[in-house]
PDB file of C-alpha atoms in Angstrom:
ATOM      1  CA  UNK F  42    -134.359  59.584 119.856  1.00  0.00           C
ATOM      2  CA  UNK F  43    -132.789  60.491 123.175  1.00  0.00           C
ATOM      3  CA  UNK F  44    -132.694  58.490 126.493  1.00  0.00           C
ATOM      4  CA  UNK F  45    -135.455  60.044 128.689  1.00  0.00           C
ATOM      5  CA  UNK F  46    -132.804  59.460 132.059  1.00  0.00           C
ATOM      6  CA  UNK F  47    -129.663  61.077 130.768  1.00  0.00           C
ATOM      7  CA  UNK F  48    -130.344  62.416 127.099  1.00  0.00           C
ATOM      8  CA  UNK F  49    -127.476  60.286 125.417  1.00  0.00           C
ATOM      9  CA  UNK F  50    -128.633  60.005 121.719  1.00  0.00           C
ATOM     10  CA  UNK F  51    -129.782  56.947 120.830  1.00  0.00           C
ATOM     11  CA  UNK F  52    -129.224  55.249 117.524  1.00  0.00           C
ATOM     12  CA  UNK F  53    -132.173  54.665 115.637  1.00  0.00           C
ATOM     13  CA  UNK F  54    -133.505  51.201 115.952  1.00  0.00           C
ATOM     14  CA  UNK F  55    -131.809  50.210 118.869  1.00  0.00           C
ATOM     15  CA  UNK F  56    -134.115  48.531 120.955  1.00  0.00           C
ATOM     16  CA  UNK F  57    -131.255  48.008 123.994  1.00  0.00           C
ATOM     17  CA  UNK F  58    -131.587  52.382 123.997  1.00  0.00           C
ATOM     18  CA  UNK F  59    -129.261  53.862 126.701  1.00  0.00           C
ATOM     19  CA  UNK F  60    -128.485  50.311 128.792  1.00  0.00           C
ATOM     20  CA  UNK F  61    -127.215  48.998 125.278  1.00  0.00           C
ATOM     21  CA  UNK F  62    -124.619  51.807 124.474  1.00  0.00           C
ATOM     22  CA  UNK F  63    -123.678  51.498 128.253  1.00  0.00           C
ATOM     23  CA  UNK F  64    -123.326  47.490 127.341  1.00  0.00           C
ATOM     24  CA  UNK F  65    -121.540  48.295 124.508  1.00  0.00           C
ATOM     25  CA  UNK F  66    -119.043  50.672 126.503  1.00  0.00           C
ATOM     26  CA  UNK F  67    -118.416  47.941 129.015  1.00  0.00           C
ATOM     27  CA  UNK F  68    -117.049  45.549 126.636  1.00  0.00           C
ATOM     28  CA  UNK F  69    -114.502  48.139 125.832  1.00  0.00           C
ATOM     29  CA  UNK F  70    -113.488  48.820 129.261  1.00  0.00           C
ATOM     30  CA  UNK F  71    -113.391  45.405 130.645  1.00  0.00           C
ATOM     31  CA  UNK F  72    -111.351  44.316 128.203  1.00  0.00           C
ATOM     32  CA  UNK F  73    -108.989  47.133 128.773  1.00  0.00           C
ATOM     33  CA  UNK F  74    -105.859  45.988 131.383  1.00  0.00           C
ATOM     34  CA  UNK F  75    -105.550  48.725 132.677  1.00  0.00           C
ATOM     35  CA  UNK F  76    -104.686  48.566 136.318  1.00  0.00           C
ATOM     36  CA  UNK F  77    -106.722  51.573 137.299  1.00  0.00           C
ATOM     37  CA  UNK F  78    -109.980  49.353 135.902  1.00  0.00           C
ATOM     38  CA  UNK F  79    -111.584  52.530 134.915  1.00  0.00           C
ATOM     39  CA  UNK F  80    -114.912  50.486 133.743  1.00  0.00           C
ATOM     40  CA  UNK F  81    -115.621  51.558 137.808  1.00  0.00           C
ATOM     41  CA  UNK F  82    -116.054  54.880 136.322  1.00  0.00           C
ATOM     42  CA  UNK F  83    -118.282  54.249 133.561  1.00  0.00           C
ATOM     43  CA  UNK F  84    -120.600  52.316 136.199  1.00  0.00           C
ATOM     44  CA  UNK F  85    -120.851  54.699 138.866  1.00  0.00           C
ATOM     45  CA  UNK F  86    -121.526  57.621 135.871  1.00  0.00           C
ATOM     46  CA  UNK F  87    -124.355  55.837 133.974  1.00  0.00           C
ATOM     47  CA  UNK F  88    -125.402  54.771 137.837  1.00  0.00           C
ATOM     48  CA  UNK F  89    -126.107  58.246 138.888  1.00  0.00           C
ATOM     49  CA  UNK F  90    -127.522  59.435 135.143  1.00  0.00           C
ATOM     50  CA  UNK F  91    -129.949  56.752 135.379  1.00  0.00           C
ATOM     51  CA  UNK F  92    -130.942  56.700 139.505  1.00  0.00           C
ATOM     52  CA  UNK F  93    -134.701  57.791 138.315  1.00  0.00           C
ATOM     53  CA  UNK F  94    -134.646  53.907 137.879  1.00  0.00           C
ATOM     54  CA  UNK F  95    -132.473  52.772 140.262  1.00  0.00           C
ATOM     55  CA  UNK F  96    -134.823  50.037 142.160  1.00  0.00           C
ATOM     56  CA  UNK F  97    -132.114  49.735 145.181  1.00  0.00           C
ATOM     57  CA  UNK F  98    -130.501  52.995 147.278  1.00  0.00           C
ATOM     58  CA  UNK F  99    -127.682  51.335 147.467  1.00  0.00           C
ATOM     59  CA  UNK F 100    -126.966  51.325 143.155  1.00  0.00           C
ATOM     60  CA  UNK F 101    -127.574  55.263 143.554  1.00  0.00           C
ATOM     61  CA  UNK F 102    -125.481  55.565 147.048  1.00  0.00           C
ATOM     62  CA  UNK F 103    -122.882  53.363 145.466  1.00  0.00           C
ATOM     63  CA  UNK F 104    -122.358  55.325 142.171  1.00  0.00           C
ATOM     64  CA  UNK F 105    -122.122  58.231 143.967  1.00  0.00           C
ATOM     65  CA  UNK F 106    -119.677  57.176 146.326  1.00  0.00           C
ATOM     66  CA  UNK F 107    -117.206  55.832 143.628  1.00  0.00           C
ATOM     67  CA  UNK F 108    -117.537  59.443 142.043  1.00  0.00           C
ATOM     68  CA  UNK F 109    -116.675  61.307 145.144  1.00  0.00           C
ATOM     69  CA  UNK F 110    -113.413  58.823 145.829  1.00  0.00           C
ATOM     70  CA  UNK F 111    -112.831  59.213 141.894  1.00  0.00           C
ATOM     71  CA  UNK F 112    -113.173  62.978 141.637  1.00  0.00           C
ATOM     72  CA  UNK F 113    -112.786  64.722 144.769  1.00  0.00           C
ATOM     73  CA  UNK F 114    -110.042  62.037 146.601  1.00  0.00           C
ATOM     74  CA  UNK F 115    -107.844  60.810 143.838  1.00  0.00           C
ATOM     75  CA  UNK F 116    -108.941  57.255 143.753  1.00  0.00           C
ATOM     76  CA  UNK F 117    -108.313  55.172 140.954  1.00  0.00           C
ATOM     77  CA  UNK F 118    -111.241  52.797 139.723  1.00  0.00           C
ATOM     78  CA  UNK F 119    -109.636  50.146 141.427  1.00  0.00           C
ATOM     79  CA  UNK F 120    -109.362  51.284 144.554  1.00  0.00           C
ATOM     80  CA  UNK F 121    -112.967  52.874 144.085  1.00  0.00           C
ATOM     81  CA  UNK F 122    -114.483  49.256 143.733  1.00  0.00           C
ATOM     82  CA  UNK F 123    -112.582  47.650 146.780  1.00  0.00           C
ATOM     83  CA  UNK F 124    -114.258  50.632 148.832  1.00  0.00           C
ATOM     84  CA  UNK F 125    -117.310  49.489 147.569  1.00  0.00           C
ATOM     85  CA  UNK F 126    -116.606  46.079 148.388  1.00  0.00           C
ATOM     86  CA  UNK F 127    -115.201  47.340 151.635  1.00  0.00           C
ATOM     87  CA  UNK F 128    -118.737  48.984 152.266  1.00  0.00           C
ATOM     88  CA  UNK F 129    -120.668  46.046 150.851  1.00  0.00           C
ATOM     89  CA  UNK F 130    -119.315  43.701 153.682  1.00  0.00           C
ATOM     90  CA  UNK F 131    -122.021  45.174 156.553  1.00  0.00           C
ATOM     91  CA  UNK F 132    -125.462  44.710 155.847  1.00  0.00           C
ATOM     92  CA  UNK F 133    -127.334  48.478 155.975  1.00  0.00           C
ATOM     93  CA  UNK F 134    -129.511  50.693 154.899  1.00  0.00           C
ATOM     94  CA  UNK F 135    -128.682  53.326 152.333  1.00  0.00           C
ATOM     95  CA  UNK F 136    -130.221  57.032 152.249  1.00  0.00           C
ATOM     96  CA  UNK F 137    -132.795  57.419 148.709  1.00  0.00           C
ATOM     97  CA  UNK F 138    -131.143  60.525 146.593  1.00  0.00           C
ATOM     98  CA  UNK F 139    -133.965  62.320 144.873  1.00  0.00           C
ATOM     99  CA  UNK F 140    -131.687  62.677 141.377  1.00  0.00           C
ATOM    100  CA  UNK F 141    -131.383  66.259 140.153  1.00  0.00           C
ATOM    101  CA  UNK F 142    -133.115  67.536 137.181  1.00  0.00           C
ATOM    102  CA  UNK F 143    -130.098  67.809 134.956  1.00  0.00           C
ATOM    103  CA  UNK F 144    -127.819  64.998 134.860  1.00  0.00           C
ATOM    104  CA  UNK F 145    -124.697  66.460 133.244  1.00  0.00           C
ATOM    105  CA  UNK F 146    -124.024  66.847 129.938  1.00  0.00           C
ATOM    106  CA  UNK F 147    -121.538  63.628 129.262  1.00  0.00           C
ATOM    107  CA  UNK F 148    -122.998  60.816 128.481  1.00  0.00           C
ATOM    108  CA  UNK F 149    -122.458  57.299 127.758  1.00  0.00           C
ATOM    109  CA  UNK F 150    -123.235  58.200 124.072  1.00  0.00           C
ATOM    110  CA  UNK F 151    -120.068  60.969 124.119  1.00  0.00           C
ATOM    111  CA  UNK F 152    -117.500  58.500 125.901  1.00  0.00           C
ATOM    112  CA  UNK F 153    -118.353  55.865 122.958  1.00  0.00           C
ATOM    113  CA  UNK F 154    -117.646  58.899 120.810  1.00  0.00           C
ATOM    114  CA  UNK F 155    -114.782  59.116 121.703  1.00  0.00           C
ATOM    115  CA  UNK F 156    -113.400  56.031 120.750  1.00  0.00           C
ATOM    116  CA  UNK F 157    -110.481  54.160 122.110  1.00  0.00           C
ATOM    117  CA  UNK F 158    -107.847  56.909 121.714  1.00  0.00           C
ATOM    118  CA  UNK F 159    -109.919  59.160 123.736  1.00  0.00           C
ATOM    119  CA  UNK F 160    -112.223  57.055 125.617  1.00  0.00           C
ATOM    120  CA  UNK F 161    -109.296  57.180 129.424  1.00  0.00           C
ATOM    121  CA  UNK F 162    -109.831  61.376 129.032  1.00  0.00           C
ATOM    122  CA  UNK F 163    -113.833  60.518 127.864  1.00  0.00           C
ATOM    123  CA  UNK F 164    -114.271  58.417 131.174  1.00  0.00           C
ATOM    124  CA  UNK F 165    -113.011  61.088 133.337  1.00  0.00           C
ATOM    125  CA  UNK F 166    -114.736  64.080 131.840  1.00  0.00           C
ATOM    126  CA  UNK F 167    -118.142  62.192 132.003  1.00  0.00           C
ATOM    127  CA  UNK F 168    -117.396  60.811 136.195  1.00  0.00           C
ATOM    128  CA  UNK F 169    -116.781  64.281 136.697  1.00  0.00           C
ATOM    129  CA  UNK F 170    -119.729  66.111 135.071  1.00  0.00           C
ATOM    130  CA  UNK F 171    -121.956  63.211 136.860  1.00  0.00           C
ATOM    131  CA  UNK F 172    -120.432  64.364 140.222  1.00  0.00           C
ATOM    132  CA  UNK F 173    -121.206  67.432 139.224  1.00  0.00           C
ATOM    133  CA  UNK F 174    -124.693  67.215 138.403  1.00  0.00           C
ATOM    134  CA  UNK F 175    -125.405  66.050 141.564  1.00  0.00           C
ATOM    135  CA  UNK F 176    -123.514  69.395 143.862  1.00  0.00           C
ATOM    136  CA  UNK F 177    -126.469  69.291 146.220  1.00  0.00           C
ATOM    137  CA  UNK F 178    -126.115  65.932 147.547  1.00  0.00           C
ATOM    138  CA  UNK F 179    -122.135  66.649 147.569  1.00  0.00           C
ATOM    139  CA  UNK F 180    -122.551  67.043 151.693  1.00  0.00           C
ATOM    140  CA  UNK F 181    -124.595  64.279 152.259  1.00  0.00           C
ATOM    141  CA  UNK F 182    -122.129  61.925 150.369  1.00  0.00           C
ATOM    142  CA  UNK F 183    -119.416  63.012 152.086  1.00  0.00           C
ATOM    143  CA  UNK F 184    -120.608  62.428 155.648  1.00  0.00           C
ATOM    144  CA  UNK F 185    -121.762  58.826 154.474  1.00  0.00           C
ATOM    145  CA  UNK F 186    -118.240  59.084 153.007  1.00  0.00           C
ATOM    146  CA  UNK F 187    -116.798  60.065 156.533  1.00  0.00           C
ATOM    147  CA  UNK F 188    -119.301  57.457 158.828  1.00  0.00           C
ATOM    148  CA  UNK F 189    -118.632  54.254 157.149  1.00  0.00           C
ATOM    149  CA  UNK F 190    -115.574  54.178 155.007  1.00  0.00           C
ATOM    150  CA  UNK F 191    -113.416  56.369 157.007  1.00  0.00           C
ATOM    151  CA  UNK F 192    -114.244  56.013 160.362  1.00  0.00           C
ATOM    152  CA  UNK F 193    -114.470  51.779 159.767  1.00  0.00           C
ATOM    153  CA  UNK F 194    -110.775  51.804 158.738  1.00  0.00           C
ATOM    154  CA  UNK F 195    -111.518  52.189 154.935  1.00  0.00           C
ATOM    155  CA  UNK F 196    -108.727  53.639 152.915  1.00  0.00           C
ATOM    156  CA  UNK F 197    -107.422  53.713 149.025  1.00  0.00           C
ATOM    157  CA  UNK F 198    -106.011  49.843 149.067  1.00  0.00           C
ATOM    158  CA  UNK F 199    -109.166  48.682 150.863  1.00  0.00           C
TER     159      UNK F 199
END
């Protein structure tokens, strides 16, 4: 069985499906001290696999924000949550993203895979493909990007 949003397989009886591997990831990642917290990666990823059910913009605006400051700007995980904080502080509206037909071919399923040893190199391959996936939104993100992070003082230590 395969999740119908991403195509991760899914183990056989597992009535969590996708949102339980993603569960399952997070314990991993939380628990890991590193200071780049790069369980902000694995929640902007499976955000923007899974936007067909996103019930806010803001979850699919969000994830794809924290991909573009991962994999086009440098930023750490870290500093890719405090711009979402940074971001969260103003009440507004966020554009709807019609999700693309493919997602990317990482999924939550391949950075469990991976296990520990590989899940740091896992993480980044599967951010990246979801940034990917979504090329022609790349502009619009950007300019959101550009019109209220950048020009409202954001930056990397946010």
């Amino acid at each position: 069985m395969r999740c119908p949003a991403c195509g991760a397989g899914l183990r056989a009886g597992d009535a969590a499906g996708c949102l339980g591997l993603f569960h399952e990831l997070s314990v991993a990642t939380l628990s890991d001290r590193d200071a780049t917290f790069p369980h902000q990666l694995a929640v902007d990823a499976y955000a923007a696999q899974h936007a067909g059910s996103a019930p806010k913009p803001l979850t699919t605006a969000f994830a794809l924000i924290g991909l573009y400051l991962v994999c086009e700007r440098g930023f750490t995980g870290r500093e890719a949550q405090r711009a979402h904080m940074f971001l969260g502080r103003r009440r507004q509206e966020w554009p709807r993203f019609r999700p693309p037909a493919d997602v990317g071919p990482i999924t939550v399923a391949d950075v469990l895979a991976a296990g520990e040893g590989g899940r740091q190199a896992a993480l980044r391959r599967w951010a990246a493909a979801a940034w990917a996936a979504w090329r022609d939104q790349h502009q619009t993100v950007v300019e959101l990007v550009r019109e209220r992070f950048d020009s409202r003082g954001g930056h990397r230590g946010v």
